[in-house]
Backbone as JSON, one array per atom type, in Angstrom:
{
  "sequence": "XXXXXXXXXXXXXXXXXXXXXXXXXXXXXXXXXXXXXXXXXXXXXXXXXXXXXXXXXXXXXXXXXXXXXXXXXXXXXXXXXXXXXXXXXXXXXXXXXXXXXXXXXXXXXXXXXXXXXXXXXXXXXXXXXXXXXXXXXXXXXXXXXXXXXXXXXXXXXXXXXXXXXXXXXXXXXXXXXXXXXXXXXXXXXXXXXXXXXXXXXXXXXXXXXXXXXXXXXXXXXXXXXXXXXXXXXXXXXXXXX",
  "N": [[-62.13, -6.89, 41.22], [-64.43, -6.96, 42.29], [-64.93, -9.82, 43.05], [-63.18, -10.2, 44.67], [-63.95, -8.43, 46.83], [-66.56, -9.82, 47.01], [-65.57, -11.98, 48.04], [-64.66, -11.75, 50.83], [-66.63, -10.24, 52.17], [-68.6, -11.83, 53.34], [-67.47, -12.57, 55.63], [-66.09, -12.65, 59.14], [-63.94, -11.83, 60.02], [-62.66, -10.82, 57.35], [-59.75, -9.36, 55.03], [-58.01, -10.09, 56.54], [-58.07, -13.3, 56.78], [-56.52, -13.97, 54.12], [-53.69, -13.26, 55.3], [-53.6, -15.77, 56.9], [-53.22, -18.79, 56.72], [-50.29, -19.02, 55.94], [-49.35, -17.37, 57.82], [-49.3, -19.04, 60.3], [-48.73, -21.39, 60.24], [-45.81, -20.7, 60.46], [-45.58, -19.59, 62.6], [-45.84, -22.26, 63.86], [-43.29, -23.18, 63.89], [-41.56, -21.69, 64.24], [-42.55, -21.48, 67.45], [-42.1, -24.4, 68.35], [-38.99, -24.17, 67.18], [-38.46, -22.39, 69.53], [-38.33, -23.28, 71.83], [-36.77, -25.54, 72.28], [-37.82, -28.23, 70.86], [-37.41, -28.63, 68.88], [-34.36, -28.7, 66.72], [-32.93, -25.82, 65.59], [-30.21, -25.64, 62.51], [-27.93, -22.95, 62.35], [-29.33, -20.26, 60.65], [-28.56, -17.72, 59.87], [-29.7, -15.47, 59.6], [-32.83, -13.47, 61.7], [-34.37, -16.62, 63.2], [-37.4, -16.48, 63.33], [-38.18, -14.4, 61.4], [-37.07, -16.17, 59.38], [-38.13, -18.28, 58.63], [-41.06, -17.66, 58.84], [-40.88, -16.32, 56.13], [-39.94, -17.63, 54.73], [-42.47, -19.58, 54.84], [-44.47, -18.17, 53.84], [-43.66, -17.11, 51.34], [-43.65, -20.04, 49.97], [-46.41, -20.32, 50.64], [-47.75, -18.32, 48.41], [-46.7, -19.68, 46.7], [-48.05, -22.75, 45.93], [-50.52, -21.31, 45.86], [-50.2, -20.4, 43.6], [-49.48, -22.72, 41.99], [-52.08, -23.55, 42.03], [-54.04, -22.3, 40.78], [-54.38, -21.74, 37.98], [-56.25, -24.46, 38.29], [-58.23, -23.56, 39.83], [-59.22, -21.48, 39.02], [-60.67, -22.07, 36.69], [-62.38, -23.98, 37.4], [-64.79, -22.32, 38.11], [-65.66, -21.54, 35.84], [-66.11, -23.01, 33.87], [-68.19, -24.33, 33.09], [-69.98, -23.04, 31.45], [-71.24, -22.6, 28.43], [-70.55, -20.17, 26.66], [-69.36, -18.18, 24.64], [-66.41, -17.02, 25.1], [-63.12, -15.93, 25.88], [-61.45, -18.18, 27.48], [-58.81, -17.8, 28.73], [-59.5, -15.07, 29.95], [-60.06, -16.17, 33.1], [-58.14, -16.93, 33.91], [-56.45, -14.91, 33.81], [-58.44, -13.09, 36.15], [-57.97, -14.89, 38.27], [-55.05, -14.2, 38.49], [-54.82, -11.77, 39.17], [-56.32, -11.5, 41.63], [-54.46, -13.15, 43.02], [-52.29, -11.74, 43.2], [-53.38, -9.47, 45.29], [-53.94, -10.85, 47.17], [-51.45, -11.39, 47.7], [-50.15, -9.2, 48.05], [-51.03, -8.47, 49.99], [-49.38, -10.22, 51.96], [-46.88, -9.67, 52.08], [-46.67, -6.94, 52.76], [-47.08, -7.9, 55.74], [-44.84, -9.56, 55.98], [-42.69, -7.53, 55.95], [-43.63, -6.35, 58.09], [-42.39, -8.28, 59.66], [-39.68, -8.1, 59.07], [-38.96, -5.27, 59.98], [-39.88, -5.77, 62.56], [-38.02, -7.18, 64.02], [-35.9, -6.72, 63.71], [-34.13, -7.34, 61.18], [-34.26, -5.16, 58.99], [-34.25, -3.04, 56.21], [-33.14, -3.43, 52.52], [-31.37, -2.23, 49.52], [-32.05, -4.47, 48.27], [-34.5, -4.85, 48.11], [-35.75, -4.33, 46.38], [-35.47, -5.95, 43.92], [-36.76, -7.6, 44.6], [-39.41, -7.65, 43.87], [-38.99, -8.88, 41.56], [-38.64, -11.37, 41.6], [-40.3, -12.45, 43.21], [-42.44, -12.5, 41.08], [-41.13, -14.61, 39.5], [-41.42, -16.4, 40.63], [-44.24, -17.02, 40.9], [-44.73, -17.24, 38.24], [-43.69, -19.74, 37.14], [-45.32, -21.43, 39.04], [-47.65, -21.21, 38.03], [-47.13, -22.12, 35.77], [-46.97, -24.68, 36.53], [-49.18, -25.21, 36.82], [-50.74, -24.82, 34.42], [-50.56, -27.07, 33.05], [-51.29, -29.11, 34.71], [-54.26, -28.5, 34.9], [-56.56, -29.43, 32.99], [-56.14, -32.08, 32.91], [-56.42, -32.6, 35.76], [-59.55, -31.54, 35.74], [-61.09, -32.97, 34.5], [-60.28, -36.24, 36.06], [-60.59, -36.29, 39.02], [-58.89, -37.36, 40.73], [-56.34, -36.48, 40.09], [-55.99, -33.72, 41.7], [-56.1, -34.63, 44.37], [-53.74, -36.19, 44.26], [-52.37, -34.39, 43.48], [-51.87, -32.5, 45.79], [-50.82, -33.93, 47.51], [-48.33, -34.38, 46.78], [-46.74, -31.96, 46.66], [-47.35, -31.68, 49.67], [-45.53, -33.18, 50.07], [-43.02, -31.79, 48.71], [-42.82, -29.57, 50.28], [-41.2, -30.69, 52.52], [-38.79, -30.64, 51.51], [-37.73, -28.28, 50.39], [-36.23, -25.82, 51.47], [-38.11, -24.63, 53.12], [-38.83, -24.13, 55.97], [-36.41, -24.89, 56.86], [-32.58, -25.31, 56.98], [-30.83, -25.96, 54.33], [-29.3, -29.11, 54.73], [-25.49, -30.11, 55.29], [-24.65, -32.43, 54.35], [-25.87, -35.79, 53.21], [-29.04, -37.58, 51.9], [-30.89, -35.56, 52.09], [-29.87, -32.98, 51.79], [-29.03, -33.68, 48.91], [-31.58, -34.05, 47.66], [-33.11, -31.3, 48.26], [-31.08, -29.72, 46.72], [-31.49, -30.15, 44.2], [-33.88, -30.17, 44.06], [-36.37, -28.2, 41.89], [-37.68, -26.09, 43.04], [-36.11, -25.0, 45.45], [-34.41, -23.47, 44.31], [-36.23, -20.75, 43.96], [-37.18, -20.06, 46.17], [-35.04, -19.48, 48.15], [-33.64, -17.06, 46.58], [-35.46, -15.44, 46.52], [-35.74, -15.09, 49.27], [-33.11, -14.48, 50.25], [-32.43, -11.77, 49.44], [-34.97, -10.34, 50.32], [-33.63, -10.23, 52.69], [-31.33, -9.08, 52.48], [-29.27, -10.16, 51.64], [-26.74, -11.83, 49.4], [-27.43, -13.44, 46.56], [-27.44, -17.09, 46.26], [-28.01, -19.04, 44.76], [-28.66, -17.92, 42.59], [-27.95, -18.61, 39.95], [-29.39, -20.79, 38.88], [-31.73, -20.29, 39.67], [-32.41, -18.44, 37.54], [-31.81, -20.18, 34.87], [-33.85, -21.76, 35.75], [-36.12, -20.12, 35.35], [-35.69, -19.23, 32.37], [-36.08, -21.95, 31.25], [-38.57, -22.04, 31.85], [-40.39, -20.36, 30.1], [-40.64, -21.2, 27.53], [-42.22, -23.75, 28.46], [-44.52, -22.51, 29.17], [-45.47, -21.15, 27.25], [-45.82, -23.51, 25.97], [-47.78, -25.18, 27.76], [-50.18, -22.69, 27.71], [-51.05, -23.55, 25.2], [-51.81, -25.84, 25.48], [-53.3, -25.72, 27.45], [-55.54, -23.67, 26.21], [-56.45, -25.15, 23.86], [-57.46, -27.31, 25.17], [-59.54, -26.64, 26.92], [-62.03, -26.29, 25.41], [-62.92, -28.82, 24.71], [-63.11, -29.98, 27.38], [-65.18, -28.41, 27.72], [-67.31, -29.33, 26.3], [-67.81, -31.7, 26.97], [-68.33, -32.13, 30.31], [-70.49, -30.86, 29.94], [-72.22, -32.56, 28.89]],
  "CA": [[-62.49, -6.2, 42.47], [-66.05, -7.55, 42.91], [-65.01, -11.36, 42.99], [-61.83, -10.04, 45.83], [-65.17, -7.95, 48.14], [-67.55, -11.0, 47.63], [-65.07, -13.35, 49.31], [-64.37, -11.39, 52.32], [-67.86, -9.78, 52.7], [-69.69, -12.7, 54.73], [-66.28, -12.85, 56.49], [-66.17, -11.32, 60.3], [-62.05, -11.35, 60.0], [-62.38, -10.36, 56.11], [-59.15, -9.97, 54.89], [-57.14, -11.05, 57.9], [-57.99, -14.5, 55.91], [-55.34, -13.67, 53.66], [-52.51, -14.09, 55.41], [-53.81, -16.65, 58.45], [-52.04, -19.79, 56.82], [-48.82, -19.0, 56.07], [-48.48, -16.81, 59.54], [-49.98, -20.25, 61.63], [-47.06, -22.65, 60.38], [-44.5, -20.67, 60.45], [-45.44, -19.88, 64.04], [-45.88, -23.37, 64.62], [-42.28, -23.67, 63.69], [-41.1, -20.82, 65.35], [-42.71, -22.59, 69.08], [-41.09, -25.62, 68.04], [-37.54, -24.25, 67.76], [-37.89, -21.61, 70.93], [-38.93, -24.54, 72.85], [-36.22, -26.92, 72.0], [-38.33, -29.71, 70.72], [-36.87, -29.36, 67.16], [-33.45, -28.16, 66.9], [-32.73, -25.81, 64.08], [-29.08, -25.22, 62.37], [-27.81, -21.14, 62.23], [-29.89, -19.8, 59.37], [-27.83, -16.45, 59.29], [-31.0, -14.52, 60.26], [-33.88, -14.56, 62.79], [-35.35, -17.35, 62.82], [-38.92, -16.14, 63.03], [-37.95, -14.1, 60.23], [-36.45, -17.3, 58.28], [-39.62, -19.25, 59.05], [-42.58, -16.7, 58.14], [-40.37, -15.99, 54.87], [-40.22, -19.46, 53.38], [-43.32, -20.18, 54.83], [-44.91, -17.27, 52.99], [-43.1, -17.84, 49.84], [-44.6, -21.47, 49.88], [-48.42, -20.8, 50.03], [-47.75, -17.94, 47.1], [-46.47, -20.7, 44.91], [-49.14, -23.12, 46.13], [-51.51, -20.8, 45.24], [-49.91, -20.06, 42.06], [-50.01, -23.79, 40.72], [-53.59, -24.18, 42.12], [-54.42, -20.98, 39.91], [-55.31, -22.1, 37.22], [-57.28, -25.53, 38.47], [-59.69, -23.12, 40.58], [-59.99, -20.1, 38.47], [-60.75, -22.27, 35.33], [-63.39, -24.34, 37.45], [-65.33, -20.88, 38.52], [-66.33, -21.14, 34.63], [-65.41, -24.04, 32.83], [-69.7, -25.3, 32.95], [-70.31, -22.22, 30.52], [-70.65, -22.88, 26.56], [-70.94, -18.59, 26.24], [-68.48, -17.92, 23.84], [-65.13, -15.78, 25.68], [-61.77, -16.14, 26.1], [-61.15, -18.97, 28.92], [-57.72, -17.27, 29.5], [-59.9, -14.31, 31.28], [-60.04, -16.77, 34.1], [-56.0, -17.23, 34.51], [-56.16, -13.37, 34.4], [-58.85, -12.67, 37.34], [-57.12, -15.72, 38.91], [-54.02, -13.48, 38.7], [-55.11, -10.66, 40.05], [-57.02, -12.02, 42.9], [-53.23, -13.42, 43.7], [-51.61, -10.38, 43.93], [-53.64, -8.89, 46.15], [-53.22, -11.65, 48.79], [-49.31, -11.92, 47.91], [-49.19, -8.12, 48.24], [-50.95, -7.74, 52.17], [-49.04, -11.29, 52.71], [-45.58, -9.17, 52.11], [-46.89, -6.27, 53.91], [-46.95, -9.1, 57.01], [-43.02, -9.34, 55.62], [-42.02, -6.39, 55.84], [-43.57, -5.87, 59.61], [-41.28, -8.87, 60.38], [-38.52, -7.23, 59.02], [-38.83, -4.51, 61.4], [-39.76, -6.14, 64.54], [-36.99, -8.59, 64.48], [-34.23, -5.78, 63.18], [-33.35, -7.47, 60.36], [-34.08, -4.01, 58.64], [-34.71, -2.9, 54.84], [-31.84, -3.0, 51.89], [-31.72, -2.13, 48.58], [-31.97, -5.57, 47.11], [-35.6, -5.08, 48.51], [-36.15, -3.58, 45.14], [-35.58, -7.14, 43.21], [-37.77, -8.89, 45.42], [-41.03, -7.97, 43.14], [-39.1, -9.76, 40.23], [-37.95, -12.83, 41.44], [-41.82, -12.96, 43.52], [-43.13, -12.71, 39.78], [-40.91, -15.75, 38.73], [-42.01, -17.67, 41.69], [-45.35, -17.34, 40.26], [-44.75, -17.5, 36.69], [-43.26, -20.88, 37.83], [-46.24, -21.78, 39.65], [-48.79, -20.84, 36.97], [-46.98, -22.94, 34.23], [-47.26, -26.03, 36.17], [-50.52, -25.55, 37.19], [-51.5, -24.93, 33.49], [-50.12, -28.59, 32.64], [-52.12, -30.0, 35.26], [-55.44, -28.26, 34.89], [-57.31, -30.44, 32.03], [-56.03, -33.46, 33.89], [-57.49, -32.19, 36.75], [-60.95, -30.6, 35.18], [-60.94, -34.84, 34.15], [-60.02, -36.8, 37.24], [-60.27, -35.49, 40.86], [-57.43, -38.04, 41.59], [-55.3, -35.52, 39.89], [-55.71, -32.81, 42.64], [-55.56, -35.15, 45.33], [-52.3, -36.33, 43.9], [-51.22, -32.94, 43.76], [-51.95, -31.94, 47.3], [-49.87, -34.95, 48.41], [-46.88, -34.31, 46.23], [-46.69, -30.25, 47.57], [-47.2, -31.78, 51.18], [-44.08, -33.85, 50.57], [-42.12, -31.17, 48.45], [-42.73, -28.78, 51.44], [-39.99, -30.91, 53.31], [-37.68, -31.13, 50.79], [-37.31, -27.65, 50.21], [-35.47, -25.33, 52.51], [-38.69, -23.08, 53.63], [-38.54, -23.86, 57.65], [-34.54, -25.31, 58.01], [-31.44, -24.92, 55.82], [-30.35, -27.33, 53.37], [-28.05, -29.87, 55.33], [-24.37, -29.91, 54.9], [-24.95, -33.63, 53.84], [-26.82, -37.17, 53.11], [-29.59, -37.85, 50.3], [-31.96, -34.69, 51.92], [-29.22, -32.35, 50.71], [-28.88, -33.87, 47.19], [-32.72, -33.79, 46.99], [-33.28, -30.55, 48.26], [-30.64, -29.01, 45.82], [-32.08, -30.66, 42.76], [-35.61, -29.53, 44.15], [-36.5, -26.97, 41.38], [-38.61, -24.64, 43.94], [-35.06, -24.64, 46.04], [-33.79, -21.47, 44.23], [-37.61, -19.6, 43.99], [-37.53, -19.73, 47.65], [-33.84, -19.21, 48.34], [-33.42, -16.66, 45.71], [-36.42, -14.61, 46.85], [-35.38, -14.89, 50.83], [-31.62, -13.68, 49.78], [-32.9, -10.55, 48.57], [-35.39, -9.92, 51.24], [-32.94, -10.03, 54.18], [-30.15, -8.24, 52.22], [-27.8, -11.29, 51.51], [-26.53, -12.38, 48.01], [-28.33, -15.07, 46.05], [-26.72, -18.29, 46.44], [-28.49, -20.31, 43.88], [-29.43, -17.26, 41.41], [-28.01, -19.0, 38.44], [-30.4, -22.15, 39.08], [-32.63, -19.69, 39.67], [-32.02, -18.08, 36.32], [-31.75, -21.82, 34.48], [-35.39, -22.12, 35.81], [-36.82, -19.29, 34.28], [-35.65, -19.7, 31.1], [-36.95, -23.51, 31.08], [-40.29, -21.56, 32.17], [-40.38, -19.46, 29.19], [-41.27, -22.24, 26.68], [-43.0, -24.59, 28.67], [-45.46, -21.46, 29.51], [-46.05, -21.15, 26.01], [-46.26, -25.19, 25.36], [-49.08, -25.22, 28.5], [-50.7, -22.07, 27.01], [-51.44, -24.01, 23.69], [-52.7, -26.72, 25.73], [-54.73, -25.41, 28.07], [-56.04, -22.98, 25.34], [-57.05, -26.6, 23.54], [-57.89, -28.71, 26.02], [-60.59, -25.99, 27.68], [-63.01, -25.7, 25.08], [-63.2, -30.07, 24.73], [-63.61, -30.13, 28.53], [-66.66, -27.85, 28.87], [-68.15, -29.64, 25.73], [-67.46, -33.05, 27.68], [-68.61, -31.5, 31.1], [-71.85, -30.45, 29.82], [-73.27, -32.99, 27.85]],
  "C": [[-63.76, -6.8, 43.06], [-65.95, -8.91, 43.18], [-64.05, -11.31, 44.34], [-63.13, -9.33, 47.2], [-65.97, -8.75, 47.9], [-66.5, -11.85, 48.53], [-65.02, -12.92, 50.49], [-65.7, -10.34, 52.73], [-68.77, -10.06, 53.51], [-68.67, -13.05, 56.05], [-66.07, -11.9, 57.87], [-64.89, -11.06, 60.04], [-61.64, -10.55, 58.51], [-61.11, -10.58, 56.08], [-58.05, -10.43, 55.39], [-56.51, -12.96, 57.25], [-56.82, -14.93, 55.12], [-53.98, -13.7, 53.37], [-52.07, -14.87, 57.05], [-52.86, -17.48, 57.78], [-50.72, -19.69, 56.7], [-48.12, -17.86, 58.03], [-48.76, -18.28, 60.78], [-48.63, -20.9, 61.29], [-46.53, -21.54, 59.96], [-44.43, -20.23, 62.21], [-45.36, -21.0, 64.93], [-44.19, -23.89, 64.85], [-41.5, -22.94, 64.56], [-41.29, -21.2, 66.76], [-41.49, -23.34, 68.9], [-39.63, -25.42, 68.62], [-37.43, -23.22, 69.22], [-38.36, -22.34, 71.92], [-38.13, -25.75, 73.08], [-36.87, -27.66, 71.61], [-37.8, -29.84, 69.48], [-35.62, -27.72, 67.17], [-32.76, -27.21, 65.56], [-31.44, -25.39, 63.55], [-29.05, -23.55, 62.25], [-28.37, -20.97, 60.91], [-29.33, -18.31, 59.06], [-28.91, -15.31, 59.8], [-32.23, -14.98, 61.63], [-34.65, -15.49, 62.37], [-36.7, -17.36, 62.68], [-38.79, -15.78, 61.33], [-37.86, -15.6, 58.95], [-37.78, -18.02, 57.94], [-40.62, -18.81, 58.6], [-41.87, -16.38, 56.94], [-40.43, -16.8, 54.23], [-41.89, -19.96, 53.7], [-44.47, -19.57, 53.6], [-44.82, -17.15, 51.66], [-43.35, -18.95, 49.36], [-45.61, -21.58, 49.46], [-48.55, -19.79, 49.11], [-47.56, -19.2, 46.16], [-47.27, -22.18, 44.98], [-50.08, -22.62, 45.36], [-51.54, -20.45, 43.68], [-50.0, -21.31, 41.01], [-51.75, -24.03, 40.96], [-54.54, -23.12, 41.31], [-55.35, -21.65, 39.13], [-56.76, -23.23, 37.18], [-58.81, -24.35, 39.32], [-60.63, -21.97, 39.89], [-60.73, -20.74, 37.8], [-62.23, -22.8, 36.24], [-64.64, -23.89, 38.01], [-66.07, -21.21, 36.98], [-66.28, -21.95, 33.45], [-66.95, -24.79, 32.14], [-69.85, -24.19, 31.97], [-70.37, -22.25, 29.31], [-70.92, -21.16, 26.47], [-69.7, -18.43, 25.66], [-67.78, -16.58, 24.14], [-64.13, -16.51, 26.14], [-61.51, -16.72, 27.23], [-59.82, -18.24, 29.69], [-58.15, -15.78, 30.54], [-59.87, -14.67, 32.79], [-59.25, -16.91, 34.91], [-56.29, -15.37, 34.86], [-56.91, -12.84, 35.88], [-58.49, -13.96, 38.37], [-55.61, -14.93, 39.47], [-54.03, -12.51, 39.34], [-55.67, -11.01, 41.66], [-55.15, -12.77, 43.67], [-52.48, -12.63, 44.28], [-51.73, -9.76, 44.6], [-53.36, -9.8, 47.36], [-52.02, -11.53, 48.96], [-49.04, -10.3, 48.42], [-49.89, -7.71, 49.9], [-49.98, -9.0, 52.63], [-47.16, -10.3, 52.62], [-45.57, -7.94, 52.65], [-46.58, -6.8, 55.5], [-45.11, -8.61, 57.4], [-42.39, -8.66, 56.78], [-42.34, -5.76, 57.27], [-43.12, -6.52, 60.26], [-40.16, -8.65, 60.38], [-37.82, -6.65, 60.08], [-38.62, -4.74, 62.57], [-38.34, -6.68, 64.76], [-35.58, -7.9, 64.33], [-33.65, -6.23, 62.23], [-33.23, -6.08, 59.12], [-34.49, -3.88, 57.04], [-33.5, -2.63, 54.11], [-32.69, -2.66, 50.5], [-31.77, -3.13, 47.85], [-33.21, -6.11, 47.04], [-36.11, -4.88, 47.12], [-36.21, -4.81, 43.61], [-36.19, -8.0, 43.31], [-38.94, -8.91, 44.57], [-40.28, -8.71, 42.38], [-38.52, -11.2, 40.6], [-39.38, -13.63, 42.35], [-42.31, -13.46, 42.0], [-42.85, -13.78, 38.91], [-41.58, -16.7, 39.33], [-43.18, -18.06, 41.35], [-45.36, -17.7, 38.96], [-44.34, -19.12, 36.55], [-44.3, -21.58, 38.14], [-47.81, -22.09, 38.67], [-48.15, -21.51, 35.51], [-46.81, -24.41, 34.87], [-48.64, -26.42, 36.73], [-51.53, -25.57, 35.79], [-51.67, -26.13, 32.55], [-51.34, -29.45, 33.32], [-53.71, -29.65, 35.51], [-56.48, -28.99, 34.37], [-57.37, -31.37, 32.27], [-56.71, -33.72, 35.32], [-59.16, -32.09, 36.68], [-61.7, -32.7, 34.63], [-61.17, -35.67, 34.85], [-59.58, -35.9, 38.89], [-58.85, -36.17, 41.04], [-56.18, -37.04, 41.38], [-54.68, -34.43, 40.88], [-55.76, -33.25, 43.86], [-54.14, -35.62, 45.52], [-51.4, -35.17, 44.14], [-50.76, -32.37, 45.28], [-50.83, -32.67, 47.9], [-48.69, -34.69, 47.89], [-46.22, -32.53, 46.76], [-46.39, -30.79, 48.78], [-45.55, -32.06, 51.3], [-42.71, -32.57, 49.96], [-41.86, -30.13, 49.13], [-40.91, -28.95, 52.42], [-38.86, -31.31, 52.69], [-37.14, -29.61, 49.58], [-36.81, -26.56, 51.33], [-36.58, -24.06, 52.96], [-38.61, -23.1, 55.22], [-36.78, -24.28, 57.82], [-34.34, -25.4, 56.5], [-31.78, -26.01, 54.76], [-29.22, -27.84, 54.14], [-26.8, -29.44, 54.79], [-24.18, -31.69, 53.66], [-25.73, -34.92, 53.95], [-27.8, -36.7, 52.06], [-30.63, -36.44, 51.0], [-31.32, -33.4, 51.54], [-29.4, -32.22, 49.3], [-30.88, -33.4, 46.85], [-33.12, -32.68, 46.98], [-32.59, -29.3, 46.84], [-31.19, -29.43, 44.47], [-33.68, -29.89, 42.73], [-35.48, -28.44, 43.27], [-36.78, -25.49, 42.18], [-37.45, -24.12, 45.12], [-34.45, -23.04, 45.69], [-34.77, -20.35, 43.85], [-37.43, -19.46, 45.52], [-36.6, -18.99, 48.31], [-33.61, -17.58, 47.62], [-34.48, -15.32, 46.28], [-36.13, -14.15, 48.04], [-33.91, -14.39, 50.35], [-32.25, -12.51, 49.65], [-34.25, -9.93, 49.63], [-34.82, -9.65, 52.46], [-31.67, -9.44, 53.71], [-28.81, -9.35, 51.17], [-27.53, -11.72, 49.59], [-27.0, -13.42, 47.74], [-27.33, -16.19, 45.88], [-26.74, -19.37, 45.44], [-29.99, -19.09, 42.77], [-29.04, -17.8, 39.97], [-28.7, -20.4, 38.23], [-31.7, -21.63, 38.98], [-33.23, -19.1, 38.32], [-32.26, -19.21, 35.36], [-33.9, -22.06, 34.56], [-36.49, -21.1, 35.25], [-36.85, -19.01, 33.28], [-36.05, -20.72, 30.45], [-38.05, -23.1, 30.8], [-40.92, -21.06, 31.23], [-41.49, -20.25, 27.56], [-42.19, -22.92, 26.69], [-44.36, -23.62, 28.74], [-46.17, -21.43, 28.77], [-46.92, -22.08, 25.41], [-48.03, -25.11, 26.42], [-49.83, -24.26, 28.18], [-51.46, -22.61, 26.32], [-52.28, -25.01, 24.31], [-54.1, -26.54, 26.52], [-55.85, -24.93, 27.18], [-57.18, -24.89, 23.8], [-57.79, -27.5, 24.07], [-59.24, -27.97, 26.5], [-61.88, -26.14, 27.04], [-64.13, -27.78, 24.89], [-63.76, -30.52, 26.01], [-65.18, -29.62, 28.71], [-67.44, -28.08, 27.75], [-68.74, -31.15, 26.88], [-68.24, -33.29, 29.13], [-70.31, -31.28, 30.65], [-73.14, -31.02, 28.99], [-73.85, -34.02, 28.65]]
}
């Protein structure tokens, strides 16, 4: 609570902050197609809707691999002897509260636009919670590598930019050619998909991929656990000498 009212305390918009980027691009996208300049196939719903939903679902799981690299380096200069994984936890929390006014946002696009409220609204927290759990096991891979070499999180930034357009959060998945095949292979294809199904009513399309990926998650979670839990305490000897 005290680390969530220092950030937005020197802030005139406070936490408006929150959920500015994901509402800017997906409005930028939204112009775009009610403007003709970029033409977009039938997405089954409104397109605003379609657009602020993937976009939204994006900078959660953004934020969810960059978790661990920011919480950890909040406290990583410290030799005071406590549990580094406190860090992932007020990292976690501090998420939820953005993810939960950024689905408030949602849920007043819902409305406006008439796509309306179902009961499959009620699955949406658990397939949000994979999206992150997802997010937070490959950010715990790349933390130590990070905490190491900056190039690491410049690398990262650039590989997100590009997996942005190669997953279906502003336009479908083609019918065909190689941005199809890549998109469907894209892991983050059925966190996004899978999550938007289930917010607009519709059946999941790519819940057993979806499924497939959270069971993968399960292990590796554990494996990056062990490492991070290893790697943390060598860093902030390394770091501080």
């Amino acid at each position: 609570i005290r680390d969530i009212t220092s950030q937005y305390r020197k802030s005139y918009f406070g936490i408006i902050w929150a959920f500015v980027n994901p509402l800017t691009t997906g409005l930028v996208w939204i112009f775009l197609n009610m403007t003709g300049t970029i033409r977009m196939s039938d997405t089954g719903i409104p397109y605003p809707v379609f657009a602020f939903s993937g976009t939204l679902l994006w900078s959660i799981i953004n934020e969810a691999i960059n978790l661990p690299t920011n919480s950890t380096g909040s406290g990583i200069s410290s030799k005071i002897n406590y549990p580094k994984e406190a860090l992932l936890v007020t990292g976690f929390y501090h998420l939820m509260f953005n993810s939960f006014i950024k689905i408030i946002l949602l849920l007043i696009f819902l409305w406006v636009f008439g796509v309306g409220f179902h009961l499959s609204l009620l699955w949406f927290p658990l397939a949000l919670m994979g999206t992150i759990f997802f997010g937070i096991t490959i950010g715990l891979f790349l933390t130590p590598l990070g905490m190491l070499y900056s190039d690491v999180s410049r690398i990262k930034g650039l590989i997100l930019k590009f997996m942005m357009y190669i997953t279906p959060v502003v336009y479908i998945i083609p019918k065909e050619g190689i941005l199809k095949t890549l998109m469907e292979i894209n892991p983050i294809t059925p966190l996004i998909l899978t999550a938007r199904d289930l917010i607009v009513g519709q059946s999941p399309t790519y819940l057993t991929y979806y499924l497939l990926i959270m069971l993968l998650c399960i292990p590796l979670f554990m494996i990056a656990l062990v490492f991070y839990r290893i790697s943390i305490p060598i860093l902030v000897e390394r770091m501080s000498a």
